[in-house]
XYZ file of C-alpha atoms in Angstrom:
240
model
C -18.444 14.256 16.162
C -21.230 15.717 13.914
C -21.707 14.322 10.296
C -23.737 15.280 7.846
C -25.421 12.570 4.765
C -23.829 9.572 4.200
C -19.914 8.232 3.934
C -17.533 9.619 1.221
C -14.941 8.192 -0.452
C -12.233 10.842 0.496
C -12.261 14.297 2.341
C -11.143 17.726 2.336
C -11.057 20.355 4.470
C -13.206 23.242 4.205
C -13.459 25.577 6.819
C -12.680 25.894 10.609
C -15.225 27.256 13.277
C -15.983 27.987 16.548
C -17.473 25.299 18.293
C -21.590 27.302 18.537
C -21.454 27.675 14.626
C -20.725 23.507 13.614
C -23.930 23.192 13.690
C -25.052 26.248 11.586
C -22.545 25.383 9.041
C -23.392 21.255 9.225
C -26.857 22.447 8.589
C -25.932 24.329 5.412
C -24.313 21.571 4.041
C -27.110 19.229 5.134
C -29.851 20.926 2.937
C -27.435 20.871 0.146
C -26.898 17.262 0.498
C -23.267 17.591 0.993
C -21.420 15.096 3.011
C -19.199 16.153 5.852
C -17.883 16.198 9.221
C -16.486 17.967 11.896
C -13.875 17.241 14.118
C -11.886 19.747 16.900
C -8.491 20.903 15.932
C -4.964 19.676 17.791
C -3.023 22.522 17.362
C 0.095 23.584 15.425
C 3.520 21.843 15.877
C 6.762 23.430 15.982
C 9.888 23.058 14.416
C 11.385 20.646 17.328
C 7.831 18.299 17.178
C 6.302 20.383 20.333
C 2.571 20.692 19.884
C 1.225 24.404 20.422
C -2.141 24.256 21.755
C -4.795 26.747 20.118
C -5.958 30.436 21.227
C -9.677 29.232 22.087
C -11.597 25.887 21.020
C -12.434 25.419 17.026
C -13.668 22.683 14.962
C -12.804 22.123 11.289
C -15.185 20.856 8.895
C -14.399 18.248 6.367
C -16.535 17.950 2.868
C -16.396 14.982 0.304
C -13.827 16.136 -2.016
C -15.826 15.569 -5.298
C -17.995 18.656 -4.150
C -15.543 20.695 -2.120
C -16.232 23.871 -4.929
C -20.062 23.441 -4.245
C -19.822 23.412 -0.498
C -17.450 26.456 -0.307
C -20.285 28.086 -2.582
C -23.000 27.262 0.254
C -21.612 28.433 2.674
C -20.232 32.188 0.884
C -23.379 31.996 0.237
C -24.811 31.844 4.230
C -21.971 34.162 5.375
C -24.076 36.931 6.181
C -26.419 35.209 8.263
C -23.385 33.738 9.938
C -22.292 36.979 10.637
C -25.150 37.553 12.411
C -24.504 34.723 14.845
C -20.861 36.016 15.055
C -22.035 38.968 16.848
C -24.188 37.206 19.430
C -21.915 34.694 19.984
C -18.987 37.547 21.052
C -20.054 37.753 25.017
C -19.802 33.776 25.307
C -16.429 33.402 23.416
C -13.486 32.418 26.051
C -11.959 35.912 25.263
C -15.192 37.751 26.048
C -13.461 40.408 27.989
C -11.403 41.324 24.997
C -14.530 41.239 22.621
C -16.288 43.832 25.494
C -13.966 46.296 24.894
C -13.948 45.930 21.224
C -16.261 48.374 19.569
C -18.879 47.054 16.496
C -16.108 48.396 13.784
C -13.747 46.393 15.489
C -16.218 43.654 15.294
C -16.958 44.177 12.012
C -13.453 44.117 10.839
C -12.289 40.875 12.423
C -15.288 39.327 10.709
C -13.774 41.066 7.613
C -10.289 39.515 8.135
C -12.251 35.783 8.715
C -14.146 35.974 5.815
C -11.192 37.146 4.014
C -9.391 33.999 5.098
C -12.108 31.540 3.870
C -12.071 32.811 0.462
C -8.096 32.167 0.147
C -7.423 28.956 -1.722
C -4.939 26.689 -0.708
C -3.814 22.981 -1.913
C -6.532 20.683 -1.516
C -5.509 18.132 0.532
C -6.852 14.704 1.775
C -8.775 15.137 5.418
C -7.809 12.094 8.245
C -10.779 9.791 9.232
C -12.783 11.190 11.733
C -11.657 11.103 15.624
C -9.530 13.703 16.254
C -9.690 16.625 18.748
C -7.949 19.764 20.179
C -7.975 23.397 20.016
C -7.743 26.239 17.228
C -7.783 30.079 16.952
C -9.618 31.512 14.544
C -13.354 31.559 13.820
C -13.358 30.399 9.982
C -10.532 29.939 7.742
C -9.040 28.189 5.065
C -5.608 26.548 5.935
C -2.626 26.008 4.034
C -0.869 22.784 5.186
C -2.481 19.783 7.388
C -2.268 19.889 11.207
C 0.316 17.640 12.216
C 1.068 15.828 15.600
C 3.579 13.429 17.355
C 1.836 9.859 15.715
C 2.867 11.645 11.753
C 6.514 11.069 13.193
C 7.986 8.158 11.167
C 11.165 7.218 12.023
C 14.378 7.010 9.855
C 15.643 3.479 8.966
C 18.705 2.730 10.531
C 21.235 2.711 8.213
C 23.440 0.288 11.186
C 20.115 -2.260 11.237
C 21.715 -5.804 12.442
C 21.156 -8.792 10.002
C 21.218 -12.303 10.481
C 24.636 -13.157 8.913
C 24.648 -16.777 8.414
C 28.265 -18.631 9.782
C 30.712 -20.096 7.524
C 30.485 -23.588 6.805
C 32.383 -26.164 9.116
C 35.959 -26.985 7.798
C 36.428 -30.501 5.488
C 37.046 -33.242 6.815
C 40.898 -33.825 7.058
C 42.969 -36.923 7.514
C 44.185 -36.975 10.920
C 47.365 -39.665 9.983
C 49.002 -41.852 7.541
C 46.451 -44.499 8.016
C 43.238 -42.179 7.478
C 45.360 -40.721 4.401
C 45.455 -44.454 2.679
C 42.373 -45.093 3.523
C 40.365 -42.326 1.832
C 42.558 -42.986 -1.182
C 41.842 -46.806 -1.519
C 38.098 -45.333 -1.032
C 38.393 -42.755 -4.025
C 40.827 -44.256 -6.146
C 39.615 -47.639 -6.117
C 35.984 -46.700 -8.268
C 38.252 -44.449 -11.252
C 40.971 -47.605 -11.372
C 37.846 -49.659 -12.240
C 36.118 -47.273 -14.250
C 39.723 -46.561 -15.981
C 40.334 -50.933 -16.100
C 36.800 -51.159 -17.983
C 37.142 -48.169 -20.228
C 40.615 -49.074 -21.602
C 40.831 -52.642 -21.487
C 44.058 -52.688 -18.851
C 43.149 -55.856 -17.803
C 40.779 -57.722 -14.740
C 43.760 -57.356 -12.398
C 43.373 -53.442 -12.222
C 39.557 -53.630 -11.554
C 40.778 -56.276 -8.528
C 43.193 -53.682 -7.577
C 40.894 -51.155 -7.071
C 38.106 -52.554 -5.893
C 40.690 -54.246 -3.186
C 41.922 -50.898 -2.675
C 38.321 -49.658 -2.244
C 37.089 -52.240 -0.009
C 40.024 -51.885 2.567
C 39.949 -47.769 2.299
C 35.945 -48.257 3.408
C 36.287 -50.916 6.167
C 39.795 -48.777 7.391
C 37.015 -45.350 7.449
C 34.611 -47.510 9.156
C 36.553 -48.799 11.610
C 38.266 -45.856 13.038
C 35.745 -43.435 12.729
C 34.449 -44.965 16.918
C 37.945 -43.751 17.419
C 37.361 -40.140 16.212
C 33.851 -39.853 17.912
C 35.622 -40.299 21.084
C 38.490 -37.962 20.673
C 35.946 -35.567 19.931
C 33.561 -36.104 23.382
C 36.073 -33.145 24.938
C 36.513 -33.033 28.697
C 34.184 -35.290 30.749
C 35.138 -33.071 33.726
C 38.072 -32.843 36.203
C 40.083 -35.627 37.235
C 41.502 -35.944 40.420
């Protein structure tokens, strides 16, 4: 890939050419001190993302966008000796047996419609980093939208995407009898009867009560909750 001077920060494109006149052009913008690079062409794509390969080979030229006005300058200003190399170069194009038959207005006129093309303006756009390649059609010209290719397809977000739904939380704990009723009300009612004997004044016999009731609600949990653990083990496999 030829460059010319030293790294930009940013790129546009200026001008597409066969692949004998990158170096006449590079050259231009070498003695102006212009930064830039060349890089082959991939084609056009279609409506359905099929890529249409180019007519014959043809590079495209990138310049460091801060001086894209002065580099379009240089080289309007070299045109005519280009043209000059556009006529040698007709024999060795790939079409050469259409150029034979063309006569010098012919010639002359296609070089009129590529110059033509140059000077157009279109929106100045950022260039990709260098490391491309492909084919093209036309000599020199200025081009109005970016070449495009099947890595500039992005993907539409699924509206459907799964997401990690957490589960609901396991069911409270419920009292599985009479017994296991009692006991988780000795174990909660027993603290707010002594809480409620203190705060009031009721007497020492309702803080007894409930810490009784506490105590024996506690110890009753305790105690059958080896019971529960092995109602839940499930089925230890068939029995005979």
């Amino acid at each position: 890939m030829p460059e010319s001077g030293l790294p930009a920060a940013s790129y546009a494109k200026l001008v597409d050419v066969d692949p004998p006149l990158v170096d006449h052009v590079m050259e231009i913008l070498r003695a102006c001190g212009l930064t830039a690079y060349a890089e082959p062409l991939a084609g056009e794509t279609g409506p359905y993302r099929d890529v249409h390969p180019p007519d014959r080979p043809t590079t495209r030229i990138f310049v460091e966008r801060a001086r894209l006005t002065e580099a379009r300058a240089a080289v309007e200003q070299q045109l005519p000796a280009l043209r000059a190399d556009f006529h040698a170069d007709a024999a060795r194009r790939v079409d050469a047996e259409d150029m034979a038959h063309a006569s010098s207005v012919e010639i002359d006129a296609a070089w009129e419609r590529i110059v033509a093309g140059f000077e157009e303006t279109g929106p100045d756009e950022p260039a990709a980093k260098p490391g491309g390649s492909g084919l093209s059609s036309r000599l020199v010209r200025q081009h109005t939208r970016p070449p495009s290719g099947p890595r500039d397809y992005v993907p539409a977000e699924d509206p459907d995407d799964e997401r990690f739904v957490p589960p609901p939380p396991p069911p409270l704990p419920r009292p599985r009898d009479r017994f296991d009723a009692f006991a988780w009300a000795g174990t909660i009612g027993g603290p707010i009867a002594v809480v409620t004997a203190y705060a009031t004044g009721a007497g020492g016999w309702l803080a007894g009560l409930g810490f009784a009731a506490f105590t024996a609600g506690f110890i009753t949990l305790i105690a059958r909750s080896g019971d529960r653990r092995r109602d839940d083990d499930g089925d230890n496999g068939a029995v005979v």
